[in-house]
Amino acid sequence: MIGLQGRVTGTVGPELVGEVIVQVRGGAEAFLAYPATAGERIAKGTVVVVVEYLPPRTVYVVPAYG
């Protein structure tokens, strides 16, 4: 999971439980998402990279570009 890219489908940010869709295991799966950088807000539609994975369905992400 770490290093895979996904797209935010529910805003990720402080005091929010966001959602990202990640291409994994031959399909696309939804994961609960939190920002890897404290206080960062990541808008819906942003391409992100998974930097930490907590099984079974939680990831910490950062924006892929910029």
mmCIF file of N, CA, C and O in Angstrom:
data_model
loop_
_atom_site.group_PDB
_atom_site.id
_atom_site.type_symbol
_atom_site.label_atom_id
_atom_site.label_comp_id
_atom_site.label_asym_id
_atom_site.label_seq_id
_atom_site.Cartn_x
_atom_site.Cartn_y
_atom_site.Cartn_z
ATOM 1 N N MET A 1 0.806 -1.199 0.000
ATOM 2 C CA MET A 1 0.000 0.000 0.000
ATOM 3 C C MET A 1 0.852 1.267 0.000
ATOM 4 O O MET A 1 0.503 2.213 -0.675
ATOM 5 N N ILE A 2 1.910 1.278 0.790
ATOM 6 C CA ILE A 2 2.741 2.482 0.865
ATOM 7 C C ILE A 2 3.344 2.762 -0.501
ATOM 8 O O ILE A 2 3.882 1.872 -1.149
ATOM 9 N N GLY A 3 3.217 4.012 -0.940
ATOM 10 C CA GLY A 3 3.733 4.422 -2.236
ATOM 11 C C GLY A 3 2.699 4.414 -3.350
ATOM 12 O O GLY A 3 2.932 4.981 -4.409
ATOM 13 N N LEU A 4 1.550 3.797 -3.123
ATOM 14 C CA LEU A 4 0.500 3.783 -4.140
ATOM 15 C C LEU A 4 -0.197 5.135 -4.190
ATOM 16 O O LEU A 4 -0.295 5.839 -3.187
ATOM 17 N N GLN A 5 -0.690 5.476 -5.385
ATOM 18 C CA GLN A 5 -1.430 6.721 -5.544
ATOM 19 C C GLN A 5 -2.927 6.451 -5.491
ATOM 20 O O GLN A 5 -3.392 5.364 -5.807
ATOM 21 N N GLY A 6 -3.654 7.471 -5.068
ATOM 22 C CA GLY A 6 -5.106 7.397 -5.034
ATOM 23 C C GLY A 6 -5.696 8.764 -5.285
ATOM 24 O O GLY A 6 -4.968 9.733 -5.506
ATOM 25 N N ARG A 7 -7.018 8.836 -5.254
ATOM 26 C CA ARG A 7 -7.710 10.109 -5.448
ATOM 27 C C ARG A 7 -8.666 10.322 -4.286
ATOM 28 O O ARG A 7 -9.389 9.407 -3.891
ATOM 29 N N VAL A 8 -8.670 11.545 -3.748
ATOM 30 C CA VAL A 8 -9.533 11.888 -2.620
ATOM 31 C C VAL A 8 -10.983 11.963 -3.100
ATOM 32 O O VAL A 8 -11.289 12.665 -4.057
ATOM 33 N N THR A 9 -11.866 11.227 -2.418
ATOM 34 C CA THR A 9 -13.292 11.263 -2.746
ATOM 35 C C THR A 9 -14.109 11.904 -1.627
ATOM 36 O O THR A 9 -15.291 12.167 -1.803
ATOM 37 N N GLY A 10 -13.475 12.118 -0.491
ATOM 38 C CA GLY A 10 -14.087 12.820 0.641
ATOM 39 C C GLY A 10 -12.990 13.615 1.329
ATOM 40 O O GLY A 10 -11.960 13.060 1.688
ATOM 41 N N THR A 11 -13.157 14.916 1.479
ATOM 42 C CA THR A 11 -12.111 15.808 1.973
ATOM 43 C C THR A 11 -11.361 15.227 3.174
ATOM 44 O O THR A 11 -11.965 14.735 4.111
ATOM 45 N N VAL A 12 -10.032 15.308 3.094
ATOM 46 C CA VAL A 12 -9.143 14.828 4.153
ATOM 47 C C VAL A 12 -8.634 16.054 4.907
ATOM 48 O O VAL A 12 -8.166 17.005 4.287
ATOM 49 N N GLY A 13 -8.737 16.044 6.225
ATOM 50 C CA GLY A 13 -8.250 17.204 6.961
ATOM 51 C C GLY A 13 -8.366 17.035 8.451
ATOM 52 O O GLY A 13 -8.806 16.003 8.957
ATOM 53 N N PRO A 14 -7.966 18.091 9.186
ATOM 54 C CA PRO A 14 -8.037 18.056 10.646
ATOM 55 C C PRO A 14 -9.479 17.836 11.108
ATOM 56 O O PRO A 14 -10.399 18.442 10.569
ATOM 57 N N GLU A 15 -9.645 16.957 12.070
ATOM 58 C CA GLU A 15 -10.950 16.653 12.645
ATOM 59 C C GLU A 15 -11.934 16.079 11.628
ATOM 60 O O GLU A 15 -13.148 16.116 11.846
ATOM 61 N N LEU A 16 -11.429 15.580 10.503
ATOM 62 C CA LEU A 16 -12.265 14.944 9.476
ATOM 63 C C LEU A 16 -11.729 13.547 9.201
ATOM 64 O O LEU A 16 -10.527 13.317 9.248
ATOM 65 N N VAL A 17 -12.630 12.643 8.917
ATOM 66 C CA VAL A 17 -12.223 11.333 8.411
ATOM 67 C C VAL A 17 -12.536 11.364 6.923
ATOM 68 O O VAL A 17 -13.692 11.359 6.519
ATOM 69 N N GLY A 18 -11.493 11.460 6.100
ATOM 70 C CA GLY A 18 -11.681 11.536 4.668
ATOM 71 C C GLY A 18 -11.729 10.155 4.044
ATOM 72 O O GLY A 18 -11.652 9.135 4.730
ATOM 73 N N GLU A 19 -11.835 10.150 2.724
ATOM 74 C CA GLU A 19 -11.866 8.894 1.986
ATOM 75 C C GLU A 19 -11.044 9.039 0.719
ATOM 76 O O GLU A 19 -11.079 10.085 0.068
ATOM 77 N N VAL A 20 -10.305 7.983 0.385
ATOM 78 C CA VAL A 20 -9.570 7.942 -0.876
ATOM 79 C C VAL A 20 -9.852 6.621 -1.573
ATOM 80 O O VAL A 20 -10.124 5.607 -0.937
ATOM 81 N N ILE A 21 -9.792 6.658 -2.893
ATOM 82 C CA ILE A 21 -9.905 5.456 -3.717
ATOM 83 C C ILE A 21 -8.505 5.146 -4.223
ATOM 84 O O ILE A 21 -7.844 6.008 -4.808
ATOM 85 N N VAL A 22 -8.050 3.919 -3.982
ATOM 86 C CA VAL A 22 -6.711 3.488 -4.379
ATOM 87 C C VAL A 22 -6.832 2.277 -5.301
ATOM 88 O O VAL A 22 -7.613 1.365 -5.016
ATOM 89 N N GLN A 23 -6.062 2.284 -6.397
ATOM 90 C CA GLN A 23 -6.001 1.133 -7.295
ATOM 91 C C GLN A 23 -5.117 0.078 -6.646
ATOM 92 O O GLN A 23 -3.918 0.288 -6.487
ATOM 93 N N VAL A 24 -5.727 -1.042 -6.241
ATOM 94 C CA VAL A 24 -4.982 -2.088 -5.539
ATOM 95 C C VAL A 24 -5.621 -3.448 -5.824
ATOM 96 O O VAL A 24 -6.826 -3.536 -6.009
ATOM 97 N N ARG A 25 -4.816 -4.483 -5.867
ATOM 98 C CA ARG A 25 -5.278 -5.855 -6.064
ATOM 99 C C ARG A 25 -6.159 -6.019 -7.301
ATOM 100 O O ARG A 25 -7.160 -6.727 -7.284
ATOM 101 N N GLY A 26 -5.811 -5.345 -8.376
ATOM 102 C CA GLY A 26 -6.547 -5.479 -9.627
ATOM 103 C C GLY A 26 -7.865 -4.740 -9.685
ATOM 104 O O GLY A 26 -8.655 -4.939 -10.597
ATOM 105 N N GLY A 27 -8.120 -3.873 -8.735
ATOM 106 C CA GLY A 27 -9.351 -3.091 -8.717
ATOM 107 C C GLY A 27 -9.152 -1.808 -7.954
ATOM 108 O O GLY A 27 -8.027 -1.425 -7.641
ATOM 109 N N ALA A 28 -10.247 -1.145 -7.664
ATOM 110 C CA ALA A 28 -10.196 0.105 -6.894
ATOM 111 C C ALA A 28 -10.915 -0.125 -5.570
ATOM 112 O O ALA A 28 -12.005 -0.689 -5.545
ATOM 113 N N GLU A 29 -10.281 0.317 -4.475
ATOM 114 C CA GLU A 29 -10.870 0.143 -3.149
ATOM 115 C C GLU A 29 -10.859 1.460 -2.388
ATOM 116 O O GLU A 29 -9.947 2.266 -2.547
ATOM 117 N N ALA A 30 -11.871 1.651 -1.549
ATOM 118 C CA ALA A 30 -11.984 2.854 -0.728
ATOM 119 C C ALA A 30 -11.318 2.621 0.630
ATOM 120 O O ALA A 30 -11.434 1.542 1.207
ATOM 121 N N PHE A 31 -10.637 3.645 1.115
ATOM 122 C CA PHE A 31 -9.970 3.596 2.419
ATOM 123 C C PHE A 31 -10.297 4.867 3.191
ATOM 124 O O PHE A 31 -10.433 5.939 2.605
ATOM 125 N N LEU A 32 -10.400 4.746 4.520
ATOM 126 C CA LEU A 32 -10.499 5.928 5.372
ATOM 127 C C LEU A 32 -9.154 6.618 5.322
ATOM 128 O O LEU A 32 -8.117 5.954 5.326
ATOM 129 N N ALA A 33 -9.144 7.944 5.276
ATOM 130 C CA ALA A 33 -7.881 8.660 5.080
ATOM 131 C C ALA A 33 -7.715 9.819 6.041
ATOM 132 O O ALA A 33 -8.670 10.525 6.369
ATOM 133 N N TYR A 34 -6.474 9.980 6.465
ATOM 134 C CA TYR A 34 -6.064 11.092 7.325
ATOM 135 C C TYR A 34 -4.856 11.759 6.698
ATOM 136 O O TYR A 34 -4.062 11.101 6.014
ATOM 137 N N PRO A 35 -4.662 13.067 6.921
ATOM 138 C CA PRO A 35 -3.473 13.733 6.388
ATOM 139 C C PRO A 35 -2.222 13.306 7.159
ATOM 140 O O PRO A 35 -2.243 13.225 8.384
ATOM 141 N N ALA A 36 -1.141 13.037 6.448
ATOM 142 C CA ALA A 36 0.120 12.663 7.095
ATOM 143 C C ALA A 36 0.760 13.872 7.774
ATOM 144 O O ALA A 36 1.488 13.731 8.747
ATOM 145 N N THR A 37 0.489 15.063 7.261
ATOM 146 C CA THR A 37 1.008 16.299 7.832
ATOM 147 C C THR A 37 -0.080 16.927 8.700
ATOM 148 O O THR A 37 -1.165 17.244 8.202
ATOM 149 N N ALA A 38 0.182 17.085 9.985
ATOM 150 C CA ALA A 38 -0.806 17.632 10.913
ATOM 151 C C ALA A 38 -1.345 18.972 10.433
ATOM 152 O O ALA A 38 -0.582 19.839 10.009
ATOM 153 N N GLY A 39 -2.665 19.115 10.481
ATOM 154 C CA GLY A 39 -3.300 20.376 10.122
ATOM 155 C C GLY A 39 -3.538 20.579 8.642
ATOM 156 O O GLY A 39 -4.167 21.553 8.249
ATOM 157 N N GLU A 40 -3.043 19.685 7.794
ATOM 158 C CA GLU A 40 -3.202 19.838 6.342
ATOM 159 C C GLU A 40 -4.606 19.437 5.912
ATOM 160 O O GLU A 40 -5.194 18.501 6.432
ATOM 161 N N ARG A 41 -5.141 20.171 4.955
ATOM 162 C CA ARG A 41 -6.460 19.873 4.383
ATOM 163 C C ARG A 41 -6.248 19.514 2.909
ATOM 164 O O ARG A 41 -5.599 20.266 2.179
ATOM 165 N N ILE A 42 -6.794 18.373 2.485
ATOM 166 C CA ILE A 42 -6.622 17.905 1.107
ATOM 167 C C ILE A 42 -8.012 17.803 0.483
ATOM 168 O O ILE A 42 -8.870 17.050 0.949
ATOM 169 N N ALA A 43 -8.231 18.573 -0.568
ATOM 170 C CA ALA A 43 -9.551 18.693 -1.189
ATOM 171 C C ALA A 43 -9.928 17.472 -2.023
ATOM 172 O O ALA A 43 -9.075 16.743 -2.527
ATOM 173 N N LYS A 44 -11.228 17.306 -2.171
ATOM 174 C CA LYS A 44 -11.785 16.249 -3.010
ATOM 175 C C LYS A 44 -11.232 16.380 -4.425
ATOM 176 O O LYS A 44 -11.116 17.493 -4.954
ATOM 177 N N GLY A 45 -10.839 15.263 -5.023
ATOM 178 C CA GLY A 45 -10.306 15.255 -6.381
ATOM 179 C C GLY A 45 -8.789 15.295 -6.451
ATOM 180 O O GLY A 45 -8.205 15.058 -7.502
ATOM 181 N N THR A 46 -8.115 15.584 -5.342
ATOM 182 C CA THR A 46 -6.653 15.663 -5.307
ATOM 183 C C THR A 46 -6.034 14.274 -5.413
ATOM 184 O O THR A 46 -6.496 13.328 -4.773
ATOM 185 N N VAL A 47 -4.979 14.156 -6.219
ATOM 186 C CA VAL A 47 -4.220 12.903 -6.302
ATOM 187 C C VAL A 47 -3.263 12.868 -5.113
ATOM 188 O O VAL A 47 -2.568 13.847 -4.844
ATOM 189 N N VAL A 48 -3.258 11.747 -4.400
ATOM 190 C CA VAL A 48 -2.441 11.609 -3.188
ATOM 191 C C VAL A 48 -1.585 10.351 -3.256
ATOM 192 O O VAL A 48 -1.827 9.461 -4.061
ATOM 193 N N VAL A 49 -0.576 10.298 -2.369
ATOM 194 C CA VAL A 49 0.287 9.132 -2.216
ATOM 195 C C VAL A 49 0.128 8.608 -0.795
ATOM 196 O O VAL A 49 0.127 9.385 0.160
ATOM 197 N N VAL A 50 -0.005 7.299 -0.669
ATOM 198 C CA VAL A 50 -0.119 6.665 0.641
ATOM 199 C C VAL A 50 1.267 6.605 1.285
ATOM 200 O O VAL A 50 2.203 6.074 0.690
ATOM 201 N N VAL A 51 1.404 7.166 2.495
ATOM 202 C CA VAL A 51 2.689 7.138 3.201
ATOM 203 C C VAL A 51 2.658 6.240 4.433
ATOM 204 O O VAL A 51 3.704 5.899 4.975
ATOM 205 N N GLU A 52 1.459 5.875 4.882
ATOM 206 C CA GLU A 52 1.331 4.944 5.999
ATOM 207 C C GLU A 52 0.026 4.183 5.847
ATOM 208 O O GLU A 52 -0.988 4.743 5.427
ATOM 209 N N TYR A 53 0.057 2.894 6.174
ATOM 210 C CA TYR A 53 -1.115 2.027 6.050
ATOM 211 C C TYR A 53 -1.363 1.319 7.368
ATOM 212 O O TYR A 53 -0.460 0.713 7.936
ATOM 213 N N LEU A 54 -2.592 1.425 7.875
ATOM 214 C CA LEU A 54 -2.999 0.740 9.095
ATOM 215 C C LEU A 54 -4.127 -0.229 8.729
ATOM 216 O O LEU A 54 -5.250 0.203 8.472
ATOM 217 N N PRO A 55 -3.811 -1.514 8.643
ATOM 218 C CA PRO A 55 -4.830 -2.494 8.247
ATOM 219 C C PRO A 55 -6.032 -2.439 9.195
ATOM 220 O O PRO A 55 -5.862 -2.132 10.372
ATOM 221 N N PRO A 56 -7.230 -2.693 8.719
ATOM 222 C CA PRO A 56 -7.474 -3.153 7.367
ATOM 223 C C PRO A 56 -7.796 -2.047 6.359
ATOM 224 O O PRO A 56 -7.609 -2.225 5.171
ATOM 225 N N ARG A 57 -8.295 -0.850 6.792
ATOM 226 C CA ARG A 57 -8.791 0.109 5.807
ATOM 227 C C ARG A 57 -8.436 1.556 6.090
ATOM 228 O O ARG A 57 -9.177 2.464 5.721
ATOM 229 N N THR A 58 -7.316 1.829 6.721
ATOM 230 C CA THR A 58 -6.952 3.210 7.043
ATOM 231 C C THR A 58 -5.607 3.566 6.447
ATOM 232 O O THR A 58 -4.663 2.773 6.520
ATOM 233 N N VAL A 59 -5.527 4.756 5.832
ATOM 234 C CA VAL A 59 -4.270 5.229 5.246
ATOM 235 C C VAL A 59 -4.017 6.675 5.658
ATOM 236 O O VAL A 59 -4.936 7.422 5.972
ATOM 237 N N TYR A 60 -2.735 7.029 5.679
ATOM 238 C CA TYR A 60 -2.295 8.420 5.851
ATOM 239 C C TYR A 60 -1.717 8.838 4.512
ATOM 240 O O TYR A 60 -0.951 8.082 3.904
ATOM 241 N N VAL A 61 -2.095 10.029 4.037
ATOM 242 C CA VAL A 61 -1.740 10.440 2.689
ATOM 243 C C VAL A 61 -1.139 11.851 2.643
ATOM 244 O O VAL A 61 -1.353 12.652 3.553
ATOM 245 N N VAL A 62 -0.414 12.106 1.555
ATOM 246 C CA VAL A 62 0.080 13.448 1.224
ATOM 247 C C VAL A 62 -0.252 13.715 -0.229
ATOM 248 O O VAL A 62 -0.381 12.774 -1.020
ATOM 249 N N PRO A 63 -0.406 14.990 -0.625
ATOM 250 C CA PRO A 63 -0.653 15.300 -2.042
ATOM 251 C C PRO A 63 0.509 14.775 -2.901
ATOM 252 O O PRO A 63 1.677 14.882 -2.522
ATOM 253 N N ALA A 64 0.189 14.245 -4.062
ATOM 254 C CA ALA A 64 1.205 13.675 -4.950
ATOM 255 C C ALA A 64 1.996 14.765 -5.668
ATOM 256 O O ALA A 64 3.172 14.586 -5.958
ATOM 257 N N TYR A 65 1.368 15.885 -5.944
ATOM 258 C CA TYR A 65 2.004 16.969 -6.706
ATOM 259 C C TYR A 65 1.935 18.257 -5.917
ATOM 260 O O TYR A 65 0.873 18.707 -5.570
ATOM 261 N N GLY A 66 3.108 18.828 -5.660
ATOM 262 C CA GLY A 66 3.171 20.136 -5.019
ATOM 263 C C GLY A 66 3.004 20.067 -3.581
ATOM 264 O O GLY A 66 2.796 20.723 -2.727
#
